[in-house]
Amino acid sequence: MLSLDRRRFLFTALGSCGLAVGLGRLAPANLLTSQAAAKNSDAYPIAVAVGPKGAITIADKGQKIIYRVEEGNKLTVLYKGSRQYRTPLFNVMAMTADRVGNVFFCDPGSMDVWRMAPDGQLAPLTGEKIARGAGPAPANQDFDPEAAYAGKFDKPMGIVIDPDGNPIVADLGRAAIFRIPAAGGEPQEIARVPAPHGIALDRDGGFVVVSQAKDQLVHVSAKGEVTPIVKGQLAPQNNPHHVLVDQAGYIVSDTYAQAIWRVSPDGQVKPIVQGEPLVAPVGLALEPDGNILVADPHARKLFRVTPEGKITEVVSIPPTSESQ
């Protein structure tokens, strides 16, 4: 019989294939065109975070690279991962930063959340290095960028840091929101939410969550009570992913609608920006001045959007020599 780790290894591989298929299901023609254009480039910037003093970090899922955006919009590589399955940051889907400069990554590929310290050191928050195949976990648990890892999540898809420094994680596979104690320990379930993706800290101390189920934007109270902000879909033929909270309400990215939506506190939805140059926006981050950073993996660019809807390109993600 297969060991537990081996079964998790196989099932998670199949699950990640499902995620890839899911992101491309019923794709509009413009998205299919962008997919064809991407054949010669693995660049796929899917997530972005803003840290202390406005520092911008980008996760390129395709090339397994974490970038910092330097002065003059120059890219510096902070980490380049392996293309071997289950290795650290193999399949980053979301990220955030805390007040002291740690960056946190949701990685369904290793079923875990990873923390990158300001000095660049990576550490899994809930898992450990495992054997590739049958057998016990390696005794040496020192970080290894080529090793297989297994955490205690299934498909972590969204993350935010609460006021106490605890990472709060939306797990698509387990259909729930979890708290990881900042001091360490087992993930604690806060609430059950169907098909959760993005998550943000709401103004009342609760959370706002993007759900790809019946009600696509919901509020989760500190006690775990779930109530809809938007009843039903945000828009027809949509595919919402991540959410931000600002003084005016909520901001949601939507790949199929090619939109960044403004959602008022009472659930009214209108576009901040929609259509070109956006192709399939996913990752979101809020800058100190209120501007919105948008990671668009199919445009292979990071954009900046003002609250009034003016959009400019920040940086284009180049293919590495491996994908040229």
mmCIF file of N, CA and C in Angstrom, residues 8 49 58 71 82 105 122 133 151 161 188 216 220 235 239 244 267 273 305-306 311 315:
data_model
loop_
_atom_site.group_PDB
_atom_site.id
_atom_site.type_symbol
_atom_site.label_atom_id
_atom_site.label_comp_id
_atom_site.label_asym_id
_atom_site.label_seq_id
_atom_site.Cartn_x
_atom_site.Cartn_y
_atom_site.Cartn_z
ATOM 1 N N ARG A 8 -0.407 11.588 -0.860
ATOM 2 C CA ARG A 8 -0.556 13.040 -0.932
ATOM 3 C C ARG A 8 0.208 13.594 -2.119
ATOM 4 N N ALA A 49 3.048 41.766 -4.110
ATOM 5 C CA ALA A 49 2.888 42.236 -2.739
ATOM 6 C C ALA A 49 3.631 43.545 -2.556
ATOM 7 N N ILE A 58 7.233 40.482 -6.808
ATOM 8 C CA ILE A 58 6.407 39.799 -7.810
ATOM 9 C C ILE A 58 6.749 38.317 -7.811
ATOM 10 N N GLU A 71 14.421 50.619 -7.930
ATOM 11 C CA GLU A 71 14.270 51.977 -8.447
ATOM 12 C C GLU A 71 14.436 51.970 -9.956
ATOM 13 N N SER A 82 13.151 25.520 -8.356
ATOM 14 C CA SER A 82 13.329 24.354 -9.210
ATOM 15 C C SER A 82 12.066 24.110 -10.029
ATOM 16 N N PHE A 105 4.028 33.304 0.904
ATOM 17 C CA PHE A 105 3.584 32.755 -0.376
ATOM 18 C C PHE A 105 2.655 31.565 -0.157
ATOM 19 N N LEU A 122 14.130 31.201 3.112
ATOM 20 C CA LEU A 122 12.796 30.622 2.984
ATOM 21 C C LEU A 122 12.560 29.570 4.055
ATOM 22 N N GLY A 133 8.563 9.370 -2.892
ATOM 23 C CA GLY A 133 8.223 7.962 -2.953
ATOM 24 C C GLY A 133 7.984 7.432 -1.556
ATOM 25 N N GLY A 151 3.051 20.334 3.250
ATOM 26 C CA GLY A 151 2.492 21.071 4.363
ATOM 27 C C GLY A 151 1.166 20.503 4.802
ATOM 28 N N ILE A 161 -2.251 38.962 6.355
ATOM 29 C CA ILE A 161 -1.713 38.956 7.715
ATOM 30 C C ILE A 161 -2.651 39.761 8.605
ATOM 31 N N GLN A 188 -5.490 26.748 12.441
ATOM 32 C CA GLN A 188 -6.771 26.752 13.148
ATOM 33 C C GLN A 188 -7.879 27.201 12.195
ATOM 34 N N GLN A 216 -20.157 35.385 -4.666
ATOM 35 C CA GLN A 216 -18.749 35.502 -5.031
ATOM 36 C C GLN A 216 -17.921 36.432 -4.154
ATOM 37 N N VAL A 220 -16.373 37.388 6.368
ATOM 38 C CA VAL A 220 -16.196 36.423 7.443
ATOM 39 C C VAL A 220 -15.875 37.208 8.716
ATOM 40 N N ALA A 235 -20.403 39.596 -11.954
ATOM 41 C CA ALA A 235 -20.722 39.962 -13.332
ATOM 42 C C ALA A 235 -20.939 38.676 -14.126
ATOM 43 N N ASN A 239 -14.644 35.373 -13.554
ATOM 44 C CA ASN A 239 -13.788 34.436 -12.836
ATOM 45 C C ASN A 239 -12.957 35.240 -11.839
ATOM 46 N N LEU A 244 -8.925 43.325 -2.476
ATOM 47 C CA LEU A 244 -8.303 44.309 -1.591
ATOM 48 C C LEU A 244 -9.411 45.081 -0.886
ATOM 49 N N GLY A 267 -22.489 46.210 -1.773
ATOM 50 C CA GLY A 267 -22.504 45.162 -2.793
ATOM 51 C C GLY A 267 -22.725 45.616 -4.216
ATOM 52 N N VAL A 273 -11.421 49.555 -14.059
ATOM 53 C CA VAL A 273 -10.826 49.482 -15.389
ATOM 54 C C VAL A 273 -11.193 48.120 -15.972
ATOM 55 N N VAL A 305 -2.865 50.864 -11.356
ATOM 56 C CA VAL A 305 -4.171 51.447 -11.646
ATOM 57 C C VAL A 305 -4.509 52.447 -10.551
ATOM 58 N N THR A 306 -4.876 53.663 -10.931
ATOM 59 C CA THR A 306 -5.302 54.647 -9.944
ATOM 60 C C THR A 306 -6.755 54.360 -9.553
ATOM 61 N N ILE A 311 -4.591 53.533 -16.038
ATOM 62 C CA ILE A 311 -3.722 52.369 -15.965
ATOM 63 C C ILE A 311 -2.415 52.613 -16.706
ATOM 64 N N VAL A 315 6.118 47.248 -15.167
ATOM 65 C CA VAL A 315 7.225 46.465 -15.670
ATOM 66 C C VAL A 315 6.688 45.271 -16.450
#
